Amino acid sequence: MTNPLEQALAVMVSTFHKYSAKQGDKFKLSKAELKELLTKELPSFQSKQTDDTEFQKIMNDLDVNKDNEVDFQEYACFLACVAMSFNDFFKDHCQKQLRKK
């Protein structure tokens, strides 16, 4: 039986490949594949980024090598940034809760 962290890593990898295999290079996300992944898998994040200009900015920021696709390393860096943001939110939330007591 796998532990929760191993399961989380497997989901991270399988989710990337679920979307990257749809068109073109099966090891990279096209702009359309990335947009679909964000819309379906991170709806709370995407709801704030519905504007095409904002989405293009996200794509440009993620596409470090400027090949107009997002490879697994670029995707993993994005997820790490999202995880750090979540951590900061929960850390700040816990500190605010402690101050109220």
Coordinates of N, CA and C in Angstrom, one line a residue, residues 45-101:
F45 N -8.5 27.9 -8.8 CA -7.4 28.7 -9.4 C -7.8 29.3 -10.7
Q46 N -8.4 28.6 -11.6 CA -8.8 29.0 -12.9 C -9.9 30.0 -12.9
S47 N -10.8 29.9 -11.9 CA -11.9 30.8 -11.9 C -11.4 32.3 -11.7
K48 N -10.3 32.5 -11.1 CA -9.7 33.8 -11.0 C -8.9 34.2 -12.2
Q49 N -8.7 33.3 -13.1 CA -7.8 33.6 -14.3 C -8.6 33.3 -15.6
T50 N -9.8 33.7 -15.7 CA -10.6 33.4 -16.9 C -10.3 34.2 -18.0
D51 N -9.8 35.4 -17.8 CA -9.4 36.3 -18.9 C -8.3 35.7 -19.7
D52 N -8.5 35.8 -21.1 CA -7.5 35.2 -22.0 C -6.1 35.9 -21.8
T53 N -6.1 37.2 -21.5 CA -4.8 37.9 -21.3 C -4.1 37.4 -20.1
E54 N -4.9 37.1 -19.0 CA -4.3 36.6 -17.8 C -3.8 35.2 -18.0
F55 N -4.6 34.4 -18.8 CA -4.1 33.0 -19.0 C -2.8 33.0 -19.9
Q56 N -2.7 33.9 -20.8 CA -1.5 34.0 -21.7 C -0.3 34.4 -20.8
K57 N -0.5 35.2 -19.8 CA 0.5 35.6 -18.9 C 1.0 34.4 -18.1
I58 N 0.1 33.6 -17.6 CA 0.4 32.4 -16.9 C 1.2 31.5 -17.8
M59 N 0.8 31.3 -19.1 CA 1.5 30.4 -20.0 C 2.9 30.9 -20.3
N60 N 3.0 32.2 -20.5 CA 4.3 32.8 -20.7 C 5.3 32.6 -19.5
D61 N 4.7 32.8 -18.3 CA 5.5 32.6 -17.1 C 6.0 31.2 -16.9
L62 N 5.1 30.2 -17.2 CA 5.4 28.8 -17.1 C 6.4 28.3 -18.1
D63 N 6.2 28.8 -19.3 CA 7.0 28.4 -20.5 C 8.4 29.0 -20.5
V64 N 9.3 28.5 -19.6 CA 10.6 29.0 -19.3 C 11.5 29.0 -20.6
N65 N 11.4 27.9 -21.4 CA 12.2 27.8 -22.5 C 11.6 28.4 -23.8
K66 N 10.4 29.0 -23.7 CA 9.7 29.7 -24.7 C 9.5 28.9 -26.0
D67 N 9.1 27.6 -25.8 CA 8.7 26.7 -27.0 C 7.2 26.7 -27.2
N68 N 6.5 27.5 -26.5 CA 5.0 27.6 -26.6 C 4.3 26.3 -26.1
E69 N 5.0 25.6 -25.2 CA 4.5 24.4 -24.6 C 5.0 24.4 -23.1
V70 N 4.3 23.6 -22.3 CA 4.8 23.4 -20.9 C 5.2 22.0 -20.7
D71 N 6.5 21.8 -20.4 CA 7.0 20.4 -20.2 C 6.8 20.1 -18.7
F72 N 7.1 18.8 -18.4 CA 6.9 18.4 -17.0 C 7.6 19.2 -16.0
Q73 N 8.8 19.6 -16.2 CA 9.6 20.3 -15.3 C 8.9 21.7 -15.0
E74 N 8.5 22.3 -16.1 CA 7.8 23.6 -15.9 C 6.5 23.5 -15.1
Y75 N 5.8 22.4 -15.4 CA 4.5 22.0 -14.7 C 4.8 21.8 -13.2
A76 N 5.9 21.0 -13.0 CA 6.2 20.7 -11.6 C 6.6 22.0 -10.8
C77 N 7.3 22.9 -11.4 CA 7.6 24.1 -10.8 C 6.4 24.9 -10.5
F78 N 5.4 24.9 -11.4 CA 4.1 25.6 -11.2 C 3.4 25.0 -10.0
L79 N 3.3 23.7 -9.9 CA 2.7 23.0 -8.8 C 3.4 23.3 -7.4
A80 N 4.7 23.4 -7.5 CA 5.5 23.7 -6.3 C 5.1 25.2 -5.8
C81 N 5.0 26.1 -6.8 CA 4.6 27.4 -6.4 C 3.2 27.5 -5.8
V82 N 2.3 26.7 -6.4 CA 0.9 26.7 -5.9 C 0.9 26.1 -4.5
A83 N 1.7 25.0 -4.3 CA 1.8 24.4 -2.9 C 2.4 25.4 -1.9
M84 N 3.4 26.2 -2.3 CA 4.0 27.1 -1.4 C 2.9 28.2 -1.0
S85 N 2.1 28.6 -2.0 CA 1.1 29.6 -1.8 C 0.1 29.1 -0.8
F86 N -0.3 27.8 -1.0 CA -1.3 27.2 0.0 C -0.7 27.1 1.4
N87 N 0.6 26.8 1.5 CA 1.3 26.7 2.8 C 1.3 28.1 3.4
D88 N 1.6 29.1 2.7 CA 1.6 30.5 3.2 C 0.3 30.9 3.7
F89 N -0.8 30.5 2.9 CA -2.1 30.9 3.3 C -2.5 30.2 4.7
F90 N -2.2 28.9 4.8 CA -2.6 28.2 6.0 C -1.7 28.6 7.2
K91 N -0.5 28.9 6.9 CA 0.4 29.4 8.0 C -0.1 30.7 8.5
D92 N -0.5 31.6 7.6 CA -1.0 32.9 8.0 C -2.4 32.8 8.7
H93 N -3.2 31.9 8.2 CA -4.5 31.6 8.8 C -4.3 31.1 10.2
C94 N -3.4 30.2 10.4 CA -3.2 29.6 11.8 C -2.7 30.7 12.7
Q95 N -1.8 31.6 12.2 CA -1.3 32.6 13.1 C -2.4 33.6 13.5
K96 N -3.3 33.9 12.6 CA -4.4 34.8 12.9 C -5.3 34.2 13.9
Q97 N -5.5 32.9 13.8 CA -6.4 32.2 14.7 C -5.8 32.2 16.1
L98 N -4.5 32.0 16.2 CA -3.8 32.0 17.5 C -3.9 33.4 18.1
R99 N -3.8 34.5 17.3 CA -3.9 35.8 17.9 C -5.2 36.1 18.4
K100 N -6.3 35.5 17.9 CA -7.6 35.7 18.4 C -7.9 35.1 19.7
K101 N -7.1 34.1 20.1 CA -7.3 33.5 21.4 C -6.7 34.2 22.5

